PDB file of C-alpha atoms in Angstrom:
ATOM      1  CA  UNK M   1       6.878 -99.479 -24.075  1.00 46.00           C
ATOM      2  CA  UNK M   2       7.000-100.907 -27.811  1.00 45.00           C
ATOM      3  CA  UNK M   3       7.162 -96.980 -28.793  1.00 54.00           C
ATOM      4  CA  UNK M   4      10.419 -96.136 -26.802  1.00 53.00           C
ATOM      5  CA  UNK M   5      12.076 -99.178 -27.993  1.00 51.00           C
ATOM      6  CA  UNK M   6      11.374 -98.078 -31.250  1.00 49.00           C
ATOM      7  CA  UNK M   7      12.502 -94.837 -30.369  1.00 55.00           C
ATOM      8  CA  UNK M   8      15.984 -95.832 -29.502  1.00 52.00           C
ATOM      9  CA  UNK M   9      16.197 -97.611 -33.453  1.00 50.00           C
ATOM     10  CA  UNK M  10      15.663 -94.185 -34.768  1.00 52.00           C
ATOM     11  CA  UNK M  11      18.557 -92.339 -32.532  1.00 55.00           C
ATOM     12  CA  UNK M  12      21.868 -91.914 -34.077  1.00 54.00           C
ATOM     13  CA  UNK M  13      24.693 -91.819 -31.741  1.00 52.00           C
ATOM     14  CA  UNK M  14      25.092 -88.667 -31.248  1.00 52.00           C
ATOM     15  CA  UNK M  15      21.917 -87.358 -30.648  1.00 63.00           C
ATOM     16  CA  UNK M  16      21.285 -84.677 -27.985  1.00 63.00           C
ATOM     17  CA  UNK M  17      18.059 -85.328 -25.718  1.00 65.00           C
ATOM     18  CA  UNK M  18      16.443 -82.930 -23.394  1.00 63.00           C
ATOM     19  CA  UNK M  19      14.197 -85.170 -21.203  1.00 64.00           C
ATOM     20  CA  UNK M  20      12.194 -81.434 -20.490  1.00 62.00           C
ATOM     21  CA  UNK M  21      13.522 -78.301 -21.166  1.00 61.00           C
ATOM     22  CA  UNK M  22      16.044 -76.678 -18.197  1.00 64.00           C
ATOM     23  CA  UNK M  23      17.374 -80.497 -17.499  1.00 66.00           C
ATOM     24  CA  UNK M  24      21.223 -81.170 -18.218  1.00 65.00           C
ATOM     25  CA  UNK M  25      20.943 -83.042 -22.113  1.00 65.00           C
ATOM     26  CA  UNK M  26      22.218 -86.462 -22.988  1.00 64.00           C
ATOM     27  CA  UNK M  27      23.615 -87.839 -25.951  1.00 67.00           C
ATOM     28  CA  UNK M  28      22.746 -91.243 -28.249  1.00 66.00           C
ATOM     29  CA  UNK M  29      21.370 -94.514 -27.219  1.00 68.00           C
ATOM     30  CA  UNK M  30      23.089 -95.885 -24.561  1.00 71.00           C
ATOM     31  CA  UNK M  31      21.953 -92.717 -21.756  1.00 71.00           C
ATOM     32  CA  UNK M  32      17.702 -92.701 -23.363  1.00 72.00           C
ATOM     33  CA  UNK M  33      18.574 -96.470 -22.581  1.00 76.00           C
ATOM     34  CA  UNK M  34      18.959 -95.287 -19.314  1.00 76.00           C
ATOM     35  CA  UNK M  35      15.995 -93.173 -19.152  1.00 76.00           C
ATOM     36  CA  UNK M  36      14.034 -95.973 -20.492  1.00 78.00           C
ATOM     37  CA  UNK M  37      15.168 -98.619 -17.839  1.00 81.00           C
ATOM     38  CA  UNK M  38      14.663 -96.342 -15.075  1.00 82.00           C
ATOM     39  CA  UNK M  39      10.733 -96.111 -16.525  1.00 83.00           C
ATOM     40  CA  UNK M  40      10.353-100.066 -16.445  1.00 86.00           C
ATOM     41  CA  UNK M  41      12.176 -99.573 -13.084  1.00 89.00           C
ATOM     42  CA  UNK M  42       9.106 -97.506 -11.061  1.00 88.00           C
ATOM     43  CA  UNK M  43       6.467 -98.393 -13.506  1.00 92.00           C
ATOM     44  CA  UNK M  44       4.927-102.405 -13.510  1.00 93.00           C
ATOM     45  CA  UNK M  45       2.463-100.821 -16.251  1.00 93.00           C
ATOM     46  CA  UNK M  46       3.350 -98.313 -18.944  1.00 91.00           C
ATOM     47  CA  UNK M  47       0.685 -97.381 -21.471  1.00 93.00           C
ATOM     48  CA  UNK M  48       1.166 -94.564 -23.770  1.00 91.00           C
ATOM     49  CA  UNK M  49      -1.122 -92.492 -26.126  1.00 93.00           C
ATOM     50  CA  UNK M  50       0.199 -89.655 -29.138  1.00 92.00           C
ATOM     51  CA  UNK M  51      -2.025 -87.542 -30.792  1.00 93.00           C
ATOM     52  CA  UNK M  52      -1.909 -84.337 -33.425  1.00 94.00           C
ATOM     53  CA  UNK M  53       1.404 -85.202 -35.155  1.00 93.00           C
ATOM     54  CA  UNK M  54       2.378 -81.718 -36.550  1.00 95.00           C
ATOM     55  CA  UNK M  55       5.060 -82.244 -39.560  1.00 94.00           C
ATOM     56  CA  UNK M  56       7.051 -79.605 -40.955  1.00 97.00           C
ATOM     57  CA  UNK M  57      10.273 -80.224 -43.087  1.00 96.00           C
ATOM     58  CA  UNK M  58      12.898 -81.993 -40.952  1.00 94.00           C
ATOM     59  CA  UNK M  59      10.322 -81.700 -38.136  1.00 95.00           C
ATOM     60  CA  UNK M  60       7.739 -82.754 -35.891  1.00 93.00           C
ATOM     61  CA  UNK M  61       6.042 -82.143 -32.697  1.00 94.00           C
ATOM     62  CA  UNK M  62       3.023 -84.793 -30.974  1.00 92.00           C
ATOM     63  CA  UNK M  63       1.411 -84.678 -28.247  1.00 94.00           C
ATOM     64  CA  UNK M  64       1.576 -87.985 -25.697  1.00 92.00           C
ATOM     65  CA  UNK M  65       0.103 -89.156 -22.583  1.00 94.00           C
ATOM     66  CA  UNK M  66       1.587 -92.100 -20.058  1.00 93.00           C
ATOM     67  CA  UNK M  67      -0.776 -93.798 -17.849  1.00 96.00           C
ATOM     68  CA  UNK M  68       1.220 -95.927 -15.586  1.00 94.00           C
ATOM     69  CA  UNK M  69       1.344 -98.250 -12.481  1.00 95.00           C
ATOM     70  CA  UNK M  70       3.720 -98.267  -9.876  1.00 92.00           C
ATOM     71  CA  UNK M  71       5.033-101.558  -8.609  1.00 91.00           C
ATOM     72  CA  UNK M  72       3.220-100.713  -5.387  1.00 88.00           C
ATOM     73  CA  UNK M  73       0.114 -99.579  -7.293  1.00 93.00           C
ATOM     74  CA  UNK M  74      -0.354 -95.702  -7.773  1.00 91.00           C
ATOM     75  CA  UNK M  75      -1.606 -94.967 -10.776  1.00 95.00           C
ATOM     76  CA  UNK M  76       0.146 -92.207 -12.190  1.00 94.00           C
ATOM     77  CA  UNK M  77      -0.813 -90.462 -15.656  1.00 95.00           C
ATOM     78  CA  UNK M  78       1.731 -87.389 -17.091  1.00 93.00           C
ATOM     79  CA  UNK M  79       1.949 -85.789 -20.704  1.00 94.00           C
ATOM     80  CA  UNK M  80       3.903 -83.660 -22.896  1.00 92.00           C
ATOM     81  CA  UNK M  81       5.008 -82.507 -25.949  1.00 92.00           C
ATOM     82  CA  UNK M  82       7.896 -83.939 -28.349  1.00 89.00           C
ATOM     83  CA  UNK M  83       9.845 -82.111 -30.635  1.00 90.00           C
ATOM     84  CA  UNK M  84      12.084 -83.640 -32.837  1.00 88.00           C
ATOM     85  CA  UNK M  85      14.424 -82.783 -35.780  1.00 89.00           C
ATOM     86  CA  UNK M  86      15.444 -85.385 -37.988  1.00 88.00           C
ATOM     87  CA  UNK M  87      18.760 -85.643 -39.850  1.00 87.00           C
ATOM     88  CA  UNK M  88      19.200 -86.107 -43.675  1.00 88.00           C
ATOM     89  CA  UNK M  89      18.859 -89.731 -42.940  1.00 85.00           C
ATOM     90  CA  UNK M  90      15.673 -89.429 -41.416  1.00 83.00           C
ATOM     91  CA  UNK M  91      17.273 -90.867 -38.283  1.00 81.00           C
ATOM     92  CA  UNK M  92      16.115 -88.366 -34.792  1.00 82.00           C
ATOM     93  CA  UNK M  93      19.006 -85.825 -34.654  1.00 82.00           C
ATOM     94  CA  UNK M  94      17.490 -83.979 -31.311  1.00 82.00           C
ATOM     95  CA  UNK M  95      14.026 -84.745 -29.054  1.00 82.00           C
ATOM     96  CA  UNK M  96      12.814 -82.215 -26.538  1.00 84.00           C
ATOM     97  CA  UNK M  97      10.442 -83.524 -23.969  1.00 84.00           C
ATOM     98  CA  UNK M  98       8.305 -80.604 -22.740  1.00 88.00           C
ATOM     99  CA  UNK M  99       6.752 -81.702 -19.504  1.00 86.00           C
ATOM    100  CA  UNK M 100       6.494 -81.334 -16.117  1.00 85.00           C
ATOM    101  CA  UNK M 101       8.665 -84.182 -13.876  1.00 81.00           C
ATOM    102  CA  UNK M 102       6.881 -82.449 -10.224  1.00 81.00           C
ATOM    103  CA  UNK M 103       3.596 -84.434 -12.003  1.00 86.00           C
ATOM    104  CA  UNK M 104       4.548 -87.879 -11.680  1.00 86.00           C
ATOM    105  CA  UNK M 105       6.675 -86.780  -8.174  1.00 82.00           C
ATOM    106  CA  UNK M 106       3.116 -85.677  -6.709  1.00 85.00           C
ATOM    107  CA  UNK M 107       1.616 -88.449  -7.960  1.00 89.00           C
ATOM    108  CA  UNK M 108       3.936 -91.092  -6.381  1.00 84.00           C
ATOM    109  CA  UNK M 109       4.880 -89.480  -3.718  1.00 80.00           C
ATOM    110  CA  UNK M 110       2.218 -86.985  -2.511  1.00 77.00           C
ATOM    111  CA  UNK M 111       3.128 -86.637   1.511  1.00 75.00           C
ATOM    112  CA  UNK M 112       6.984 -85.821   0.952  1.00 69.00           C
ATOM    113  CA  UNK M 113       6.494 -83.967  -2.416  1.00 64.00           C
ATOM    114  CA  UNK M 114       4.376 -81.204  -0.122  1.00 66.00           C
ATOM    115  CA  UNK M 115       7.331 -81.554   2.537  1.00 70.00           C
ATOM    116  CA  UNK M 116      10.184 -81.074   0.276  1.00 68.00           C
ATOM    117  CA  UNK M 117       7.859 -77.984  -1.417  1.00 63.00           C
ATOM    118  CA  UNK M 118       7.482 -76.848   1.826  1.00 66.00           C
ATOM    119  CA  UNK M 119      10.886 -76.619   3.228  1.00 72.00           C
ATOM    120  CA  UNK M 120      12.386 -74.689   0.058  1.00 66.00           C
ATOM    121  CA  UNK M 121      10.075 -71.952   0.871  1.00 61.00           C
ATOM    122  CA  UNK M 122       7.059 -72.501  -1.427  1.00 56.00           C
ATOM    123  CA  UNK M 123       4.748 -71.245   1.468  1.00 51.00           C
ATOM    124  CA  UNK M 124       0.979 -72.475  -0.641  1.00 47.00           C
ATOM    125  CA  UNK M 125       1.997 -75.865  -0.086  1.00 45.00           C
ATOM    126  CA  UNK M 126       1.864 -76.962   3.183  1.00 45.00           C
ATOM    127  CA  UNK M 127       3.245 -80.411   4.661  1.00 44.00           C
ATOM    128  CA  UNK M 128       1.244 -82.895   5.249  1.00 46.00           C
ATOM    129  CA  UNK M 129       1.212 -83.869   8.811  1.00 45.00           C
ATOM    130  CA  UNK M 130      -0.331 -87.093   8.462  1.00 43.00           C
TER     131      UNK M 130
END
């Protein structure tokens, strides 16, 4: 988690955040903080991987991968891609997450993840009865 704390350094206050793209935004430190906390929260293990940093001008995309524990011990493993734009300070003006948060729900959660699917009408996913 040594690369989200170091994340949070690089935030200004007023810093918009998208944890994925169609979720309500967030501003500055204190509400990643929260985002952060709720990670060590579910996760006991938390190791992350970034690859194929793409730079251009006052920004950057990479490519990461978290492969984590659960306190009760699924192993759950979910990636994206994070775009940021940095300000004239170099400090992160706005990060977009682009990933998918049903991953890590079917992961943890597989039995009421198909319910829940299930009764909003997605008809290929079928409960599970067991």
């Amino acid at each position: 988690m040594l690369a989200l704390t170091l994340l949070l350094m690089l935030i200004p206050i007023c810093t918009y955040i998208a944890d994925c793209l169609g979720s309500k935004p967030y501003f500055g430190q204190a509400k990643l903080r929260i985002f952060i906390n709720a990670m060590f929260d579910t996760f006991a293990s938390i190791n992350t991987r970034f690859w194929n940093p793409r730079i251009h001008q006052n920004k950057a995309q990479i490519d990461w991968q978290f492969d984590t524990v659960s306190y009760n011990g699924i192993k759950v493993t979910f990636q994206g891609i994070e775009e940021f734009v940095f300000n004239e300070n170099g400090k992160i003006f706005t990060a977009i997450a682009h990933w998918e948060p049903n991953d890590v729900a079917k992961q943890l959660w597989p039995r009421q993840f198909r319910q829940r699917m299930a009764t909003r009408g997605y008809p290929f996913i079928k409960p599970n009865r067991t």
